Short mmCIF file of C-alpha atoms in Angstrom, two decimals:
data_model
loop_
_atom_site.label_atom_id
_atom_site.label_comp_id
_atom_site.label_asym_id
_atom_site.label_seq_id
_atom_site.Cartn_x
_atom_site.Cartn_y
_atom_site.Cartn_z
CA MET A 1 56.06 -26.29 -40.57
CA ALA A 2 57.32 -22.83 -39.61
CA SER A 3 56.18 -21.51 -42.99
CA MET A 4 52.62 -22.62 -42.14
CA LEU A 5 52.60 -20.08 -39.32
CA ASP A 6 53.63 -16.99 -41.30
CA ALA A 7 50.24 -15.77 -42.57
CA VAL A 8 49.14 -13.94 -39.42
CA ASP A 9 47.15 -11.41 -41.45
CA GLN A 10 44.94 -14.20 -42.71
CA ARG A 11 44.27 -15.38 -39.17
CA THR A 12 43.21 -11.96 -37.94
CA LYS A 13 40.37 -12.18 -40.44
CA LEU A 14 38.95 -15.05 -38.36
CA VAL A 15 38.43 -12.75 -35.39
CA GLY A 16 34.78 -11.98 -34.77
CA GLU A 17 33.77 -14.73 -37.21
CA ASN A 18 33.74 -17.38 -34.46
CA ARG A 19 36.52 -19.28 -36.21
CA LEU A 20 39.93 -20.52 -35.14
CA GLU A 21 42.87 -22.51 -36.37
CA LEU A 22 44.23 -25.50 -34.48
CA LEU A 23 47.71 -26.99 -34.65
CA MET A 24 47.29 -30.77 -34.40
CA PHE A 25 49.94 -33.13 -33.06
CA ARG A 26 50.50 -36.47 -31.33
CA LEU A 27 52.24 -37.21 -28.06
CA GLY A 28 53.49 -40.67 -28.96
CA GLY A 29 50.36 -42.72 -29.54
CA MET A 30 47.58 -42.44 -32.11
CA GLN A 31 45.48 -39.92 -30.15
CA MET A 32 45.47 -36.46 -31.72
CA PHE A 33 45.84 -33.32 -29.60
CA ALA A 34 45.70 -29.63 -30.50
CA ILE A 35 46.32 -26.06 -29.36
CA ASN A 36 45.23 -22.73 -30.84
CA VAL A 37 47.59 -21.52 -33.57
CA PHE A 38 47.36 -17.94 -32.26
CA LYS A 39 49.54 -19.06 -29.35
CA VAL A 40 52.19 -20.65 -31.56
CA GLN A 41 55.30 -18.74 -32.62
CA GLU A 42 57.14 -21.52 -34.41
CA VAL A 43 57.46 -25.30 -34.80
CA VAL A 44 60.92 -26.87 -35.14
CA MET A 45 62.59 -30.22 -34.69
CA LEU A 46 63.55 -30.73 -31.04
CA PRO A 47 66.95 -29.06 -30.47
CA LYS A 48 69.54 -30.04 -27.91
CA LEU A 49 68.32 -29.51 -24.35
CA ASN A 50 70.31 -28.45 -21.30
CA LEU A 51 69.23 -29.77 -17.92
CA MET A 52 68.22 -27.45 -15.09
CA PRO A 53 68.80 -28.21 -11.39
CA HIS A 54 65.68 -28.56 -9.23
CA ARG A 55 63.44 -28.37 -12.28
CA HIS A 56 59.79 -29.42 -12.27
CA PRO A 57 59.43 -33.09 -13.35
CA SER A 58 57.56 -32.01 -16.51
CA VAL A 59 60.31 -29.59 -17.57
CA ALA A 60 62.67 -31.55 -19.81
CA GLY A 61 65.27 -28.78 -19.82
CA VAL A 62 66.00 -25.47 -21.54
CA THR A 63 67.16 -24.58 -25.00
CA HIS A 64 68.57 -21.46 -26.63
CA PHE A 65 66.14 -20.30 -29.28
CA ARG A 66 66.50 -17.13 -31.35
CA GLY A 67 68.65 -15.38 -28.77
CA ARG A 68 66.69 -16.33 -25.67
CA THR A 69 66.61 -19.19 -23.16
CA VAL A 70 63.35 -21.10 -23.43
CA PRO A 71 62.10 -23.72 -20.94
CA VAL A 72 60.98 -26.93 -22.65
CA ILE A 73 58.00 -28.80 -21.19
CA ASP A 74 57.26 -32.45 -21.91
CA LEU A 75 53.61 -31.93 -22.77
CA SER A 76 52.80 -35.62 -22.53
CA GLU A 77 54.20 -36.00 -19.03
CA SER A 78 52.61 -32.73 -17.88
CA ILE A 79 49.09 -34.09 -18.55
CA GLY A 80 49.72 -37.39 -16.80
CA MET A 81 50.77 -39.53 -19.74
CA ARG A 82 54.01 -41.38 -20.48
CA PRO A 83 56.97 -39.04 -21.17
CA ILE A 84 57.82 -38.36 -24.81
CA ASP A 85 60.14 -41.00 -26.27
CA ARG A 86 63.10 -38.91 -27.39
CA THR A 87 64.59 -41.81 -29.33
CA GLN A 88 61.83 -41.14 -31.85
CA PRO A 89 61.48 -37.94 -33.95
CA CYS A 90 60.24 -35.11 -31.70
CA ASN A 91 59.13 -31.55 -32.34
CA LEU A 92 59.20 -28.37 -30.31
CA ILE A 93 56.17 -26.08 -30.39
CA VAL A 94 57.31 -22.61 -29.29
CA THR A 95 54.42 -20.65 -27.78
CA GLU A 96 53.63 -17.37 -26.07
CA TYR A 97 51.24 -17.24 -23.12
CA ASN A 98 50.79 -14.14 -20.98
CA ASN A 99 53.88 -12.50 -22.47
CA THR A 100 56.11 -15.47 -21.61
CA VAL A 101 57.67 -17.82 -24.13
CA GLN A 102 57.97 -21.57 -23.60
CA GLY A 103 58.41 -24.68 -25.71
CA PHE A 104 56.29 -27.81 -25.63
CA MET A 105 57.97 -31.06 -26.60
CA VAL A 106 55.61 -33.24 -28.64
CA GLY A 107 55.86 -36.15 -31.04
CA GLU A 108 54.64 -35.89 -34.62
CA VAL A 109 53.14 -32.56 -35.71
CA ASP A 110 50.25 -33.22 -38.07
CA ARG A 111 48.74 -30.08 -39.64
CA ILE A 112 46.80 -26.88 -39.10
CA ILE A 113 43.03 -26.96 -39.52
CA ASN A 114 40.53 -24.11 -39.77
CA MET A 115 37.34 -24.67 -37.76
CA ASN A 116 34.27 -22.92 -36.42
CA TRP A 117 34.07 -22.49 -32.66
CA ASN A 118 30.65 -24.15 -32.63
CA GLU A 119 32.46 -27.33 -33.67
CA ILE A 120 34.57 -27.08 -30.50
CA LEU A 121 32.80 -28.67 -27.52
CA PRO A 122 33.46 -28.78 -23.78
CA PRO A 123 35.20 -32.02 -22.72
CA PRO A 124 33.00 -34.77 -21.27
CA ASP A 125 32.84 -35.19 -17.53
CA GLY A 126 35.25 -37.80 -16.26
CA THR A 127 38.64 -38.45 -14.80
CA GLY A 128 42.09 -38.93 -16.25
CA ARG A 129 43.43 -36.44 -18.74
CA GLN A 130 40.00 -34.82 -19.23
CA HIS A 131 41.28 -32.82 -16.25
CA TYR A 132 43.77 -31.20 -18.66
CA LEU A 133 41.42 -30.61 -21.58
CA THR A 134 39.72 -27.33 -22.30
CA ALA A 135 37.69 -28.72 -25.22
CA ILE A 136 37.36 -31.48 -27.79
CA THR A 137 36.44 -31.59 -31.46
CA ARG A 138 36.10 -34.15 -34.22
CA VAL A 139 38.21 -34.23 -37.40
CA ASN A 140 37.61 -36.91 -40.01
CA ASP A 141 35.49 -38.83 -37.48
CA ARG A 142 38.32 -38.87 -34.94
CA ILE A 143 38.30 -37.12 -31.60
CA VAL A 144 40.87 -34.34 -31.18
CA GLU A 145 41.62 -33.27 -27.61
CA ILE A 146 42.43 -29.58 -27.04
CA ILE A 147 44.78 -29.15 -24.11
CA ASP A 148 44.22 -26.62 -21.31
CA VAL A 149 47.69 -25.12 -21.51
CA GLU A 150 46.89 -22.55 -18.83
CA LYS A 151 46.36 -25.37 -16.35
CA VAL A 152 49.58 -27.10 -17.43
CA LEU A 153 51.58 -23.89 -16.92
CA ALA A 154 49.85 -23.11 -13.62
CA GLU A 155 50.85 -26.49 -12.19
CA ILE A 156 54.47 -26.03 -13.24
CA SER A 157 54.69 -22.41 -12.05
CA PRO A 158 51.64 -21.52 -9.91
CA TYR A 159 50.14 -18.10 -10.51
CA ASP A 160 50.05 -15.67 -7.60
CA SER A 161 46.51 -14.32 -7.29
CA THR A 162 47.32 -11.99 -4.38
CA VAL A 163 46.51 -8.32 -4.88
CA SER A 164 49.20 -5.97 -3.52
CA ASP A 165 48.08 -3.78 -0.62
CA HIS A 166 49.26 -0.56 -2.26
CA ILE A 167 46.98 -1.20 -5.27
CA ILE A 168 43.77 -1.10 -3.27
CA ASP A 169 41.93 2.16 -2.69
CA LYS A 170 40.20 1.56 0.65
CA ASP A 171 37.56 4.22 -0.03
CA LEU A 172 36.59 2.55 -3.28
CA MET A 173 36.22 -0.81 -1.57
CA THR A 174 33.15 0.44 0.27
CA LEU A 175 31.63 1.29 -3.12
CA ALA A 176 32.57 -2.09 -4.57
CA LYS A 177 30.44 -4.03 -2.11
CA GLY A 178 27.43 -5.46 -3.90
CA LEU A 179 28.64 -4.69 -7.42
CA GLU A 180 28.34 -7.55 -9.90
CA VAL A 181 30.66 -8.85 -12.64
CA LEU A 182 30.17 -11.63 -15.17
CA VAL A 183 33.30 -13.70 -15.89
CA VAL A 184 33.26 -15.88 -19.02
CA ASP A 185 36.13 -18.37 -19.31
CA ASP A 186 36.43 -22.05 -20.21
CA SER A 187 39.61 -22.47 -18.13
CA SER A 188 39.14 -23.37 -14.47
CA VAL A 189 42.45 -21.62 -13.78
CA GLY A 190 41.30 -18.42 -15.48
CA LEU A 191 37.97 -18.44 -13.64
CA ALA A 192 39.66 -19.06 -10.29
CA GLN A 193 42.09 -16.17 -10.75
CA CYS A 194 39.33 -13.70 -11.61
CA ARG A 195 37.14 -14.98 -8.80
CA SER A 196 39.96 -14.60 -6.27
CA THR A 197 40.57 -10.96 -7.20
CA LEU A 198 36.88 -10.05 -7.34
CA ASP A 199 36.06 -11.86 -4.08
CA PHE A 200 38.90 -9.96 -2.41
CA MET A 201 37.31 -6.72 -3.56
CA GLY A 202 33.86 -7.75 -2.30
CA ILE A 203 32.33 -7.97 -5.77
CA THR A 204 29.67 -10.56 -6.60
CA VAL A 205 30.86 -12.94 -9.33
CA HIS A 206 28.66 -14.61 -11.95
CA GLU A 207 30.37 -17.24 -14.11
CA ALA A 208 29.92 -18.89 -17.50
CA THR A 209 32.26 -21.47 -19.03
CA ASP A 210 31.91 -20.41 -22.67
CA GLY A 211 30.62 -17.56 -24.78
CA LYS A 212 27.34 -19.25 -25.65
CA ARG A 213 26.45 -19.77 -22.00
CA GLY A 214 27.59 -16.26 -21.17
CA LEU A 215 25.33 -14.77 -23.84
CA GLU A 216 22.39 -16.92 -22.69
CA LYS A 217 22.86 -15.65 -19.13
CA LEU A 218 22.91 -12.03 -20.30
CA LYS A 219 19.78 -12.51 -22.40
CA ARG A 220 17.95 -14.22 -19.53
CA TRP A 221 18.60 -11.18 -17.35
CA ALA A 222 17.41 -8.87 -20.11
CA ASP A 223 14.32 -11.01 -20.75
CA ALA A 224 13.50 -10.76 -17.03
CA GLY A 225 13.44 -6.98 -17.35
CA GLU A 226 16.84 -6.20 -15.83
CA ILE A 227 18.93 -3.39 -17.29
CA VAL A 228 22.07 -5.45 -17.80
CA PRO A 229 24.59 -2.61 -18.41
CA GLU A 230 23.48 -1.18 -15.04
CA LYS A 231 23.29 -4.53 -13.27
CA LEU A 232 26.87 -5.45 -14.17
CA LEU A 233 29.94 -3.35 -13.54
CA MET A 234 31.52 -5.21 -16.46
CA MET A 235 31.85 -8.49 -18.28
CA ILE A 236 35.32 -10.08 -18.30
CA THR A 237 35.66 -12.57 -21.12
CA ASP A 238 38.33 -14.94 -22.38
CA ALA A 239 39.05 -14.94 -26.11
CA GLU A 240 39.11 -18.64 -27.05
CA MET A 241 36.26 -20.78 -25.74
CA PRO A 242 34.19 -23.73 -27.00
CA GLU A 243 31.04 -23.09 -29.05
CA MET A 244 31.40 -19.27 -29.03
CA ASP A 245 34.62 -17.31 -28.58
CA GLY A 246 35.00 -14.02 -26.74
CA TYR A 247 35.19 -11.98 -29.94
CA ARG A 248 31.88 -13.35 -31.23
CA LEU A 249 30.34 -12.97 -27.77
CA THR A 250 31.30 -9.29 -27.81
CA ARG A 251 29.83 -8.83 -31.28
CA GLU A 252 26.56 -10.49 -30.21
CA VAL A 253 26.34 -8.24 -27.14
CA ARG A 254 26.93 -5.11 -29.20
CA GLU A 255 24.18 -6.12 -31.64
CA ASP A 256 21.55 -6.54 -28.88
CA PRO A 257 20.03 -3.12 -28.00
CA ARG A 258 19.42 -4.30 -24.42
CA LEU A 259 23.07 -5.27 -23.91
CA LYS A 260 25.07 -3.04 -26.26
CA ASP A 261 26.26 -0.59 -23.56
CA LEU A 262 27.76 -3.33 -21.34
CA TYR A 263 31.41 -2.64 -20.46
CA ILE A 264 33.50 -5.54 -21.81
CA VAL A 265 37.07 -6.48 -20.95
CA LEU A 266 38.92 -9.04 -23.06
CA HIS A 267 40.99 -11.10 -20.58
CA THR A 268 43.17 -13.64 -22.30
CA SER A 269 46.52 -15.43 -22.44
CA LEU A 270 46.78 -14.89 -26.19
CA SER A 271 49.38 -12.47 -27.57
CA GLY A 272 48.86 -9.02 -26.08
CA SER A 273 49.93 -7.12 -29.19
CA PHE A 274 47.48 -9.09 -31.31
CA ASN A 275 44.56 -8.65 -28.92
CA LYS A 276 45.09 -4.93 -28.47
CA ALA A 277 44.61 -4.61 -32.22
CA MET A 278 41.48 -6.75 -32.10
CA VAL A 279 39.78 -4.93 -29.21
CA GLN A 280 38.62 -2.11 -31.48
CA LYS A 281 37.62 -4.46 -34.28
CA VAL A 282 35.08 -6.36 -32.18
CA GLY A 283 34.08 -3.52 -29.85
CA CYS A 284 35.64 -4.41 -26.48
CA ASP A 285 36.27 -1.56 -24.05
CA ASP A 286 39.58 -2.80 -22.72
CA PHE A 287 42.15 -5.61 -22.86
CA LEU A 288 44.14 -7.31 -20.10
CA SER A 289 46.54 -10.25 -20.18
CA LYS A 290 45.64 -13.00 -17.75
CA PHE A 291 47.15 -13.73 -14.35
CA GLN A 292 48.01 -10.16 -13.41
CA PRO A 293 45.90 -9.59 -10.26
CA ASP A 294 47.27 -6.10 -9.58
CA LYS A 295 46.41 -4.93 -13.11
CA LEU A 296 42.98 -6.57 -12.91
CA ALA A 297 42.28 -4.85 -9.58
CA THR A 298 43.48 -1.53 -11.00
CA LEU A 299 41.24 -1.87 -14.05
CA ILE A 300 38.22 -2.70 -11.87
CA GLN A 301 38.86 0.30 -9.64
CA GLU A 302 39.17 2.59 -12.65
CA ARG A 303 35.82 1.31 -13.88
CA ILE A 304 34.23 1.91 -10.45
CA ARG A 305 35.56 5.50 -10.45
CA SER A 306 34.13 6.01 -13.92
CA VAL A 307 30.69 4.76 -12.86
CA VAL A 308 30.70 6.87 -9.68
CA THR A 309 31.67 9.99 -11.68
CA GLN A 310 28.81 9.40 -14.12
CA GLU A 311 26.38 9.18 -11.23
#
C-alpha cells in the first residue's frame, strides 16, 4: 500500500482541475470510509502500541514510526462507532494535518480512487455519525463516507482560537471595524476558528460551506453591481471541499474580470510544503495552515495595512 502513495508528482497535476484522490477503508463493518490522499504519508500494518496515561478514550496508544513518536487514534471509536477489533487484521494510516503527524487505526484498507470534486457531495442532514462527515460520494453504487478529520482531532485536542494580546495592533483595530471577509470551508471546525478570530477583530464574516456556494455568492454580489475586490478585504478558502475545491474556486475567480483582483488566502490543514508550491500555480495571494489564530490575525493586519497604504 505504501508504494501506492509514492507518485506525489502525479497528484499535484490534479490541483486546479477540481480532482482529488481518496484512500478508501473500512472500520470493521461493510461501510466504506475515505480520507484525502494528500493528507496520507504512509499505510502500514498496525504496529505494536504503547499505552499512555490519562489518554483520550479514542487514543489507542502511541507507536514509534520512522524515528518519531506518533499518537494512534482509533478512528472508529472517535466517530462514535464500536472500537476497532484488534484481533482482526488492522492497518495504520499515518497522516499529516497542520504540521502534526498522527496515525489512524482502521480495519481493511481498500484502494485509492481518483474522482472529480463535483462527485463529492455534502453529507445529508441527520444525526449519528453524519456529525463526523465532511462529505459523501458514491463508488460502484455504494455510498462512501468521507470523514471530517479536523473535527475528530479537535475533539481529542481542542484548538485554541485565542489571539495573543501582543499580536493585535490597537490602532489597526479601529480600521478593521466594518471590513468584510468571505470564509469558504466545509468543516464546521475550520469555519468556527476563522469566525472567532475575525469576530475578535471586529470584521464582518460571510460564510460558504463549499467552493461552488462561495463562487455563487461572489457572483451574486458582482451581478448586483458591487465591486467585490473592494467590498471584501479578502477571501479565505479551504483547499478540499465538496463540489468545488479551493484551487478550482481560485481559478474561477481569477477568470472572472469582476472578481479577478480579489485577495485570496488558501487556509488549509493539508501539507504546508505542498500548498506553498500550489499557491502560485492557481493564483492565490497567500497560504496559511489552519488553527493558528495568531498567524491568521497577523496576516489580516498585514492586509489591512496594505489596503490603507494604497488608499
